[in-house]
Every structure is written in structure tokens, then in C-alpha cells.
Amino acid sequence: MLYLQGRIGAENRFRMNVLTENIASALVNHRLQRSLREQTIRDPLTSLFNRRYMEETLKLEIARSSRAGTPLSLVMCDIDHFKRFNDEFGHDAGDSVLQMVAAEMRSRFRDGDVICRFGGEEFTIIAPGTTAEALAGRVETVRRAIAELAVRHGNRTLGSTSMSFGIATWSDAMDRDGATLIQAADMALYQSKRDGRNRATISMLAA
């Protein structure tokens, strides 16, 4: 908002018009730049952060955790039997499942947790300041909530779904780029799959 007090003389009105147009142009450019940045860091389907943003953020959080001596944990998770939604109901229905699951995770994790779509039906959550054991309770709440979802697409009921989770905590023995931490959480995720799905497993490397 541009606020002026007093009367503007005729000789200054042209300058004032130029000034307001410059301000308006700057605001439009700023809004456009912000919009473009959102497009580069967000997944367009789910509005979650994308994999590129996750990888950059994970490196920063590892550096912070290392300096401050605070814990940092990571969750890898994916939707169980996701392929059946695409096969039975089509890809639009699969997209609806992804959007519903993403919305549920956004509402259940903390504001400080960074929720990302890793790719396909797989998601990653960066959780600063918490251990895998402490995070497990939050993950269990999310797991139960997703298992209770009534998945719909348009007027059709698609049935229920579930998710499997792997949780790991970063340690000084791990790589600083986050690759080892991702691998540890991913291995725990696949253990959940082997154990029957719809469950969470804490990585042995988190101890």
C-alpha cells in the first residue's frame, strides 16, 4: 500500500504515476518469482515438496544436526499395492489416491517436518530434532489414519489402502549428503514390506 499525506501538485503527478507503476511492476515480478520457485520445489500433483528439494534440505538438516548435536530422523514410506488402483480403476484414480494420502500426511506430521514425494507412490519425511524411536509414535498415528481412509474417485469407491514405513536416524558414521540415511530408511521400509506391509520398521542403524 502506498500512502500519501497532503496534496500533490500538478507538476509532480507524472512522477508519482511513474513511481506507483514501478512499485506495481516490482510487486508483480516478486509474485512471479515466488510462484516460479514454488513450481521448482513442489510436486504438482500432491503439492508436497519434490525429490530435488528433499535432497537439498536433507543436506542442510544433516549439517545443522552435526553442529548442534541434535537428532535427525528420516522416514521412507510408500503405498501398499498401489499398482492395483491404476490397473483396476485407471491412472486418474491412482492420482486421487496419491492426493488423499498426501493430504493426510500433511495434516498428521508436525509443522517442522518436511514431507516430500520421493517418486511414484513413495514419500519421504525429514524430521529434525527427533529420534527414530520418538518418531515411531507419530508414524503409527499416520499409518492408522491412512488405513482408515475411504478412498474415492468421483462417485466411485476405490476401497481401502495402507502404507508401509521405514524409519532411520542419522549418525556421524553416515555420509553427509544423506545417501546412507536414505538407504537405511529404505532398507527398513523393505523390511516392513517383507513382514506383511501396513507397518513401520525402525532401522537397526538408528541404534
PDB file of N, CA, C and O in Angstrom, residues 50-103:
ATOM      1  N   ASN A  50       9.245 -31.720  -3.708  1.00  0.00           N
ATOM      2  CA  ASN A  50       9.711 -32.759  -4.620  1.00  0.00           C
ATOM      3  C   ASN A  50      11.048 -33.354  -4.160  1.00  0.00           C
ATOM      4  O   ASN A  50      11.624 -32.934  -3.158  1.00  0.00           O
ATOM      5  N   ARG A  51      11.524 -34.323  -4.912  1.00  0.00           N
ATOM      6  CA  ARG A  51      12.738 -35.050  -4.521  1.00  0.00           C
ATOM      7  C   ARG A  51      13.960 -34.134  -4.514  1.00  0.00           C
ATOM      8  O   ARG A  51      14.808 -34.241  -3.626  1.00  0.00           O
ATOM      9  N   ARG A  52      14.048 -33.241  -5.478  1.00  0.00           N
ATOM     10  CA  ARG A  52      15.192 -32.335  -5.534  1.00  0.00           C
ATOM     11  C   ARG A  52      15.263 -31.468  -4.270  1.00  0.00           C
ATOM     12  O   ARG A  52      16.325 -31.315  -3.671  1.00  0.00           O
ATOM     13  N   TYR A  53      14.124 -30.936  -3.866  1.00  0.00           N
ATOM     14  CA  TYR A  53      14.092 -30.113  -2.649  1.00  0.00           C
ATOM     15  C   TYR A  53      14.434 -30.962  -1.425  1.00  0.00           C
ATOM     16  O   TYR A  53      15.146 -30.509  -0.523  1.00  0.00           O
ATOM     17  N   MET A  54      13.932 -32.204  -1.393  1.00  0.00           N
ATOM     18  CA  MET A  54      14.220 -33.091  -0.271  1.00  0.00           C
ATOM     19  C   MET A  54      15.716 -33.321  -0.125  1.00  0.00           C
ATOM     20  O   MET A  54      16.260 -33.253   0.978  1.00  0.00           O
ATOM     21  N   GLU A  55      16.394 -33.597  -1.240  1.00  0.00           N
ATOM     22  CA  GLU A  55      17.830 -33.885  -1.184  1.00  0.00           C
ATOM     23  C   GLU A  55      18.623 -32.671  -0.706  1.00  0.00           C
ATOM     24  O   GLU A  55      19.559 -32.807   0.091  1.00  0.00           O
ATOM     25  N   GLU A  56      18.249 -31.480  -1.165  1.00  0.00           N
ATOM     26  CA  GLU A  56      18.945 -30.266  -0.725  1.00  0.00           C
ATOM     27  C   GLU A  56      18.679 -29.980   0.745  1.00  0.00           C
ATOM     28  O   GLU A  56      19.598 -29.619   1.502  1.00  0.00           O
ATOM     29  N   THR A  57      17.428 -30.147   1.164  1.00  0.00           N
ATOM     30  CA  THR A  57      17.064 -29.885   2.556  1.00  0.00           C
ATOM     31  C   THR A  57      17.716 -30.881   3.505  1.00  0.00           C
ATOM     32  O   THR A  57      18.161 -30.524   4.601  1.00  0.00           O
ATOM     33  N   LEU A  58      17.801 -32.130   3.080  1.00  0.00           N
ATOM     34  CA  LEU A  58      18.409 -33.155   3.926  1.00  0.00           C
ATOM     35  C   LEU A  58      19.875 -32.838   4.210  1.00  0.00           C
ATOM     36  O   LEU A  58      20.347 -32.980   5.345  1.00  0.00           O
ATOM     37  N   LYS A  59      20.591 -32.371   3.202  1.00  0.00           N
ATOM     38  CA  LYS A  59      21.991 -31.991   3.417  1.00  0.00           C
ATOM     39  C   LYS A  59      22.096 -30.867   4.448  1.00  0.00           C
ATOM     40  O   LYS A  59      22.961 -30.898   5.334  1.00  0.00           O
ATOM     41  N   LEU A  60      21.221 -29.862   4.343  1.00  0.00           N
ATOM     42  CA  LEU A  60      21.235 -28.748   5.292  1.00  0.00           C
ATOM     43  C   LEU A  60      20.903 -29.213   6.703  1.00  0.00           C
ATOM     44  O   LEU A  60      21.548 -28.797   7.684  1.00  0.00           O
ATOM     45  N   GLU A  61      19.901 -30.083   6.820  1.00  0.00           N
ATOM     46  CA  GLU A  61      19.498 -30.555   8.146  1.00  0.00           C
ATOM     47  C   GLU A  61      20.569 -31.443   8.767  1.00  0.00           C
ATOM     48  O   GLU A  61      20.764 -31.422   9.986  1.00  0.00           O
ATOM     49  N   ILE A  62      21.284 -32.216   7.958  1.00  0.00           N
ATOM     50  CA  ILE A  62      22.388 -33.024   8.483  1.00  0.00           C
ATOM     51  C   ILE A  62      23.495 -32.119   9.015  1.00  0.00           C
ATOM     52  O   ILE A  62      24.066 -32.368  10.085  1.00  0.00           O
ATOM     53  N   ALA A  63      23.798 -31.051   8.283  1.00  0.00           N
ATOM     54  CA  ALA A  63      24.819 -30.112   8.742  1.00  0.00           C
ATOM     55  C   ALA A  63      24.401 -29.457  10.062  1.00  0.00           C
ATOM     56  O   ALA A  63      25.213 -29.329  10.983  1.00  0.00           O
ATOM     57  N   ARG A  64      23.138 -29.062  10.159  1.00  0.00           N
ATOM     58  CA  ARG A  64      22.636 -28.457  11.405  1.00  0.00           C
ATOM     59  C   ARG A  64      22.697 -29.458  12.551  1.00  0.00           C
ATOM     60  O   ARG A  64      23.107 -29.126  13.664  1.00  0.00           O
ATOM     61  N   SER A  65      22.262 -30.677  12.286  1.00  0.00           N
ATOM     62  CA  SER A  65      22.255 -31.714  13.322  1.00  0.00           C
ATOM     63  C   SER A  65      23.670 -31.999  13.807  1.00  0.00           C
ATOM     64  O   SER A  65      23.906 -32.168  15.013  1.00  0.00           O
ATOM     65  N   SER A  66      24.614 -32.039  12.883  1.00  0.00           N
ATOM     66  CA  SER A  66      26.005 -32.313  13.247  1.00  0.00           C
ATOM     67  C   SER A  66      26.586 -31.205  14.112  1.00  0.00           C
ATOM     68  O   SER A  66      27.264 -31.469  15.105  1.00  0.00           O
ATOM     69  N   ARG A  67      26.304 -29.953  13.734  1.00  0.00           N
ATOM     70  CA  ARG A  67      26.838 -28.815  14.506  1.00  0.00           C
ATOM     71  C   ARG A  67      26.219 -28.733  15.895  1.00  0.00           C
ATOM     72  O   ARG A  67      26.902 -28.486  16.882  1.00  0.00           O
ATOM     73  N   ALA A  68      24.903 -28.918  15.957  1.00  0.00           N
ATOM     74  CA  ALA A  68      24.192 -28.710  17.224  1.00  0.00           C
ATOM     75  C   ALA A  68      24.142 -29.955  18.098  1.00  0.00           C
ATOM     76  O   ALA A  68      23.784 -29.872  19.275  1.00  0.00           O
ATOM     77  N   GLY A  69      24.483 -31.104  17.527  1.00  0.00           N
ATOM     78  CA  GLY A  69      24.411 -32.337  18.308  1.00  0.00           C
ATOM     79  C   GLY A  69      22.987 -32.787  18.581  1.00  0.00           C
ATOM     80  O   GLY A  69      22.722 -33.469  19.575  1.00  0.00           O
ATOM     81  N   THR A  70      22.059 -32.403  17.711  1.00  0.00           N
ATOM     82  CA  THR A  70      20.663 -32.782  17.876  1.00  0.00           C
ATOM     83  C   THR A  70      20.316 -33.918  16.917  1.00  0.00           C
ATOM     84  O   THR A  70      20.938 -34.065  15.860  1.00  0.00           O
ATOM     85  N   PRO A  71      19.324 -34.738  17.261  1.00  0.00           N
ATOM     86  CA  PRO A  71      18.984 -35.867  16.395  1.00  0.00           C
ATOM     87  C   PRO A  71      18.278 -35.429  15.112  1.00  0.00           C
ATOM     88  O   PRO A  71      17.690 -34.336  15.039  1.00  0.00           O
ATOM     89  N   LEU A  72      18.346 -36.270  14.123  1.00  0.00           N
ATOM     90  CA  LEU A  72      17.660 -36.049  12.852  1.00  0.00           C
ATOM     91  C   LEU A  72      17.224 -37.409  12.326  1.00  0.00           C
ATOM     92  O   LEU A  72      18.035 -38.326  12.216  1.00  0.00           O
ATOM     93  N   SER A  73      15.949 -37.526  12.005  1.00  0.00           N
ATOM     94  CA  SER A  73      15.442 -38.802  11.517  1.00  0.00           C
ATOM     95  C   SER A  73      14.774 -38.640  10.159  1.00  0.00           C
ATOM     96  O   SER A  73      14.404 -37.533   9.757  1.00  0.00           O
ATOM     97  N   LEU A  74      14.637 -39.763   9.473  1.00  0.00           N
ATOM     98  CA  LEU A  74      14.068 -39.773   8.129  1.00  0.00           C
ATOM     99  C   LEU A  74      13.108 -40.951   8.004  1.00  0.00           C
ATOM    100  O   LEU A  74      13.384 -42.042   8.501  1.00  0.00           O
ATOM    101  N   VAL A  75      11.988 -40.709   7.341  1.00  0.00           N
ATOM    102  CA  VAL A  75      11.007 -41.758   7.072  1.00  0.00           C
ATOM    103  C   VAL A  75      10.926 -41.974   5.568  1.00  0.00           C
ATOM    104  O   VAL A  75      10.789 -41.014   4.806  1.00  0.00           O
ATOM    105  N   MET A  76      11.029 -43.219   5.142  1.00  0.00           N
ATOM    106  CA  MET A  76      10.710 -43.593   3.768  1.00  0.00           C
ATOM    107  C   MET A  76       9.437 -44.429   3.832  1.00  0.00           C
ATOM    108  O   MET A  76       9.331 -45.341   4.674  1.00  0.00           O
ATOM    109  N   CYS A  77       8.471 -44.128   2.975  1.00  0.00           N
ATOM    110  CA  CYS A  77       7.209 -44.869   3.019  1.00  0.00           C
ATOM    111  C   CYS A  77       6.598 -44.933   1.625  1.00  0.00           C
ATOM    112  O   CYS A  77       6.877 -44.078   0.776  1.00  0.00           O
ATOM    113  N   ASP A  78       5.799 -45.957   1.410  1.00  0.00           N
ATOM    114  CA  ASP A  78       5.064 -45.997   0.150  1.00  0.00           C
ATOM    115  C   ASP A  78       3.725 -46.695   0.328  1.00  0.00           C
ATOM    116  O   ASP A  78       3.457 -47.341   1.348  1.00  0.00           O
ATOM    117  N   ILE A  79       2.861 -46.512  -0.668  1.00  0.00           N
ATOM    118  CA  ILE A  79       1.503 -47.034  -0.617  1.00  0.00           C
ATOM    119  C   ILE A  79       1.525 -48.508  -1.008  1.00  0.00           C
ATOM    120  O   ILE A  79       2.062 -48.877  -2.053  1.00  0.00           O
ATOM    121  N   ASP A  80       0.939 -49.337  -0.167  1.00  0.00           N
ATOM    122  CA  ASP A  80       0.913 -50.772  -0.422  1.00  0.00           C
ATOM    123  C   ASP A  80      -0.003 -51.097  -1.608  1.00  0.00           C
ATOM    124  O   ASP A  80      -1.109 -50.556  -1.717  1.00  0.00           O
ATOM    125  N   HIS A  81       0.463 -51.990  -2.474  1.00  0.00           N
ATOM    126  CA  HIS A  81      -0.326 -52.473  -3.614  1.00  0.00           C
ATOM    127  C   HIS A  81      -0.914 -51.324  -4.434  1.00  0.00           C
ATOM    128  O   HIS A  81      -2.056 -51.405  -4.910  1.00  0.00           O
ATOM    129  N   PHE A  82      -0.125 -50.287  -4.623  1.00  0.00           N
ATOM    130  CA  PHE A  82      -0.640 -49.116  -5.344  1.00  0.00           C
ATOM    131  C   PHE A  82      -0.997 -49.442  -6.792  1.00  0.00           C
ATOM    132  O   PHE A  82      -1.942 -48.875  -7.357  1.00  0.00           O
ATOM    133  N   LYS A  83      -0.271 -50.363  -7.386  1.00  0.00           N
ATOM    134  CA  LYS A  83      -0.476 -50.677  -8.802  1.00  0.00           C
ATOM    135  C   LYS A  83      -1.910 -51.110  -9.099  1.00  0.00           C
ATOM    136  O   LYS A  83      -2.429 -50.871 -10.190  1.00  0.00           O
ATOM    137  N   ARG A  84      -2.565 -51.717  -8.116  1.00  0.00           N
ATOM    138  CA  ARG A  84      -3.918 -52.208  -8.364  1.00  0.00           C
ATOM    139  C   ARG A  84      -4.899 -51.070  -8.638  1.00  0.00           C
ATOM    140  O   ARG A  84      -5.863 -51.243  -9.391  1.00  0.00           O
ATOM    141  N   PHE A  85      -4.670 -49.906  -8.020  1.00  0.00           N
ATOM    142  CA  PHE A  85      -5.564 -48.772  -8.274  1.00  0.00           C
ATOM    143  C   PHE A  85      -5.466 -48.339  -9.737  1.00  0.00           C
ATOM    144  O   PHE A  85      -6.476 -48.073 -10.388  1.00  0.00           O
ATOM    145  N   ASN A  86      -4.240 -48.271 -10.240  1.00  0.00           N
ATOM    146  CA  ASN A  86      -4.061 -47.916 -11.654  1.00  0.00           C
ATOM    147  C   ASN A  86      -4.628 -48.993 -12.573  1.00  0.00           C
ATOM    148  O   ASN A  86      -5.278 -48.692 -13.584  1.00  0.00           O
ATOM    149  N   ASP A  87      -4.385 -50.252 -12.232  1.00  0.00           N
ATOM    150  CA  ASP A  87      -4.816 -51.352 -13.092  1.00  0.00           C
ATOM    151  C   ASP A  87      -6.334 -51.507 -13.108  1.00  0.00           C
ATOM    152  O   ASP A  87      -6.928 -51.764 -14.163  1.00  0.00           O
ATOM    153  N   GLU A  88      -6.971 -51.361 -11.950  1.00  0.00           N
ATOM    154  CA  GLU A  88      -8.407 -51.617 -11.854  1.00  0.00           C
ATOM    155  C   GLU A  88      -9.258 -50.394 -12.192  1.00  0.00           C
ATOM    156  O   GLU A  88     -10.351 -50.528 -12.750  1.00  0.00           O
ATOM    157  N   PHE A  89      -8.758 -49.199 -11.841  1.00  0.00           N
ATOM    158  CA  PHE A  89      -9.602 -48.010 -11.971  1.00  0.00           C
ATOM    159  C   PHE A  89      -9.032 -46.942 -12.898  1.00  0.00           C
ATOM    160  O   PHE A  89      -9.708 -45.964 -13.209  1.00  0.00           O
ATOM    161  N   GLY A  90      -7.797 -47.081 -13.324  1.00  0.00           N
ATOM    162  CA  GLY A  90      -7.180 -46.103 -14.204  1.00  0.00           C
ATOM    163  C   GLY A  90      -6.244 -45.159 -13.460  1.00  0.00           C
ATOM    164  O   GLY A  90      -6.267 -45.063 -12.223  1.00  0.00           O
ATOM    165  N   HIS A  91      -5.413 -44.449 -14.218  1.00  0.00           N
ATOM    166  CA  HIS A  91      -4.388 -43.589 -13.610  1.00  0.00           C
ATOM    167  C   HIS A  91      -4.978 -42.378 -12.899  1.00  0.00           C
ATOM    168  O   HIS A  91      -4.390 -41.877 -11.936  1.00  0.00           O
ATOM    169  N   ASP A  92      -6.137 -41.893 -13.342  1.00  0.00           N
ATOM    170  CA  ASP A  92      -6.774 -40.778 -12.637  1.00  0.00           C
ATOM    171  C   ASP A  92      -7.144 -41.186 -11.215  1.00  0.00           C
ATOM    172  O   ASP A  92      -7.017 -40.398 -10.268  1.00  0.00           O
ATOM    173  N   ALA A  93      -7.610 -42.406 -11.066  1.00  0.00           N
ATOM    174  CA  ALA A  93      -7.938 -42.921  -9.732  1.00  0.00           C
ATOM    175  C   ALA A  93      -6.668 -43.042  -8.889  1.00  0.00           C
ATOM    176  O   ALA A  93      -6.665 -42.712  -7.695  1.00  0.00           O
ATOM    177  N   GLY A  94      -5.592 -43.509  -9.519  1.00  0.00           N
ATOM    178  CA  GLY A  94      -4.316 -43.585  -8.797  1.00  0.00           C
ATOM    179  C   GLY A  94      -3.863 -42.230  -8.328  1.00  0.00           C
ATOM    180  O   GLY A  94      -3.345 -42.087  -7.208  1.00  0.00           O
ATOM    181  N   ASP A  95      -4.053 -41.216  -9.165  1.00  0.00           N
ATOM    182  CA  ASP A  95      -3.699 -39.847  -8.770  1.00  0.00           C
ATOM    183  C   ASP A  95      -4.520 -39.396  -7.564  1.00  0.00           C
ATOM    184  O   ASP A  95      -4.009 -38.713  -6.662  1.00  0.00           O
ATOM    185  N   SER A  96      -5.801 -39.777  -7.533  1.00  0.00           N
ATOM    186  CA  SER A  96      -6.657 -39.419  -6.390  1.00  0.00           C
ATOM    187  C   SER A  96      -6.157 -40.048  -5.104  1.00  0.00           C
ATOM    188  O   SER A  96      -6.175 -39.433  -4.036  1.00  0.00           O
ATOM    189  N   VAL A  97      -5.687 -41.288  -5.197  1.00  0.00           N
ATOM    190  CA  VAL A  97      -5.135 -41.966  -4.025  1.00  0.00           C
ATOM    191  C   VAL A  97      -3.897 -41.220  -3.524  1.00  0.00           C
ATOM    192  O   VAL A  97      -3.749 -40.967  -2.315  1.00  0.00           O
ATOM    193  N   LEU A  98      -3.005 -40.847  -4.426  1.00  0.00           N
ATOM    194  CA  LEU A  98      -1.802 -40.104  -4.049  1.00  0.00           C
ATOM    195  C   LEU A  98      -2.153 -38.786  -3.376  1.00  0.00           C
ATOM    196  O   LEU A  98      -1.535 -38.397  -2.374  1.00  0.00           O
ATOM    197  N   GLN A  99      -3.137 -38.083  -3.903  1.00  0.00           N
ATOM    198  CA  GLN A  99      -3.531 -36.796  -3.337  1.00  0.00           C
ATOM    199  C   GLN A  99      -4.140 -36.955  -1.952  1.00  0.00           C
ATOM    200  O   GLN A  99      -3.856 -36.167  -1.045  1.00  0.00           O
ATOM    201  N   MET A 100      -4.973 -37.982  -1.763  1.00  0.00           N
ATOM    202  CA  MET A 100      -5.585 -38.211  -0.450  1.00  0.00           C
ATOM    203  C   MET A 100      -4.539 -38.576   0.591  1.00  0.00           C
ATOM    204  O   MET A 100      -4.571 -38.094   1.725  1.00  0.00           O
ATOM    205  N   VAL A 101      -3.616 -39.432   0.215  1.00  0.00           N
ATOM    206  CA  VAL A 101      -2.552 -39.843   1.143  1.00  0.00           C
ATOM    207  C   VAL A 101      -1.668 -38.650   1.496  1.00  0.00           C
ATOM    208  O   VAL A 101      -1.309 -38.446   2.662  1.00  0.00           O
ATOM    209  N   ALA A 102      -1.331 -37.840   0.484  1.00  0.00           N
ATOM    210  CA  ALA A 102      -0.501 -36.648   0.733  1.00  0.00           C
ATOM    211  C   ALA A 102      -1.194 -35.690   1.691  1.00  0.00           C
ATOM    212  O   ALA A 102      -0.563 -35.149   2.606  1.00  0.00           O
ATOM    213  N   ALA A 103      -2.484 -35.468   1.497  1.00  0.00           N
ATOM    214  CA  ALA A 103      -3.233 -34.563   2.380  1.00  0.00           C
ATOM    215  C   ALA A 103      -3.266 -35.096   3.808  1.00  0.00           C
ATOM    216  O   ALA A 103      -3.141 -34.333   4.781  1.00  0.00           O
TER     217      ALA A 103
END
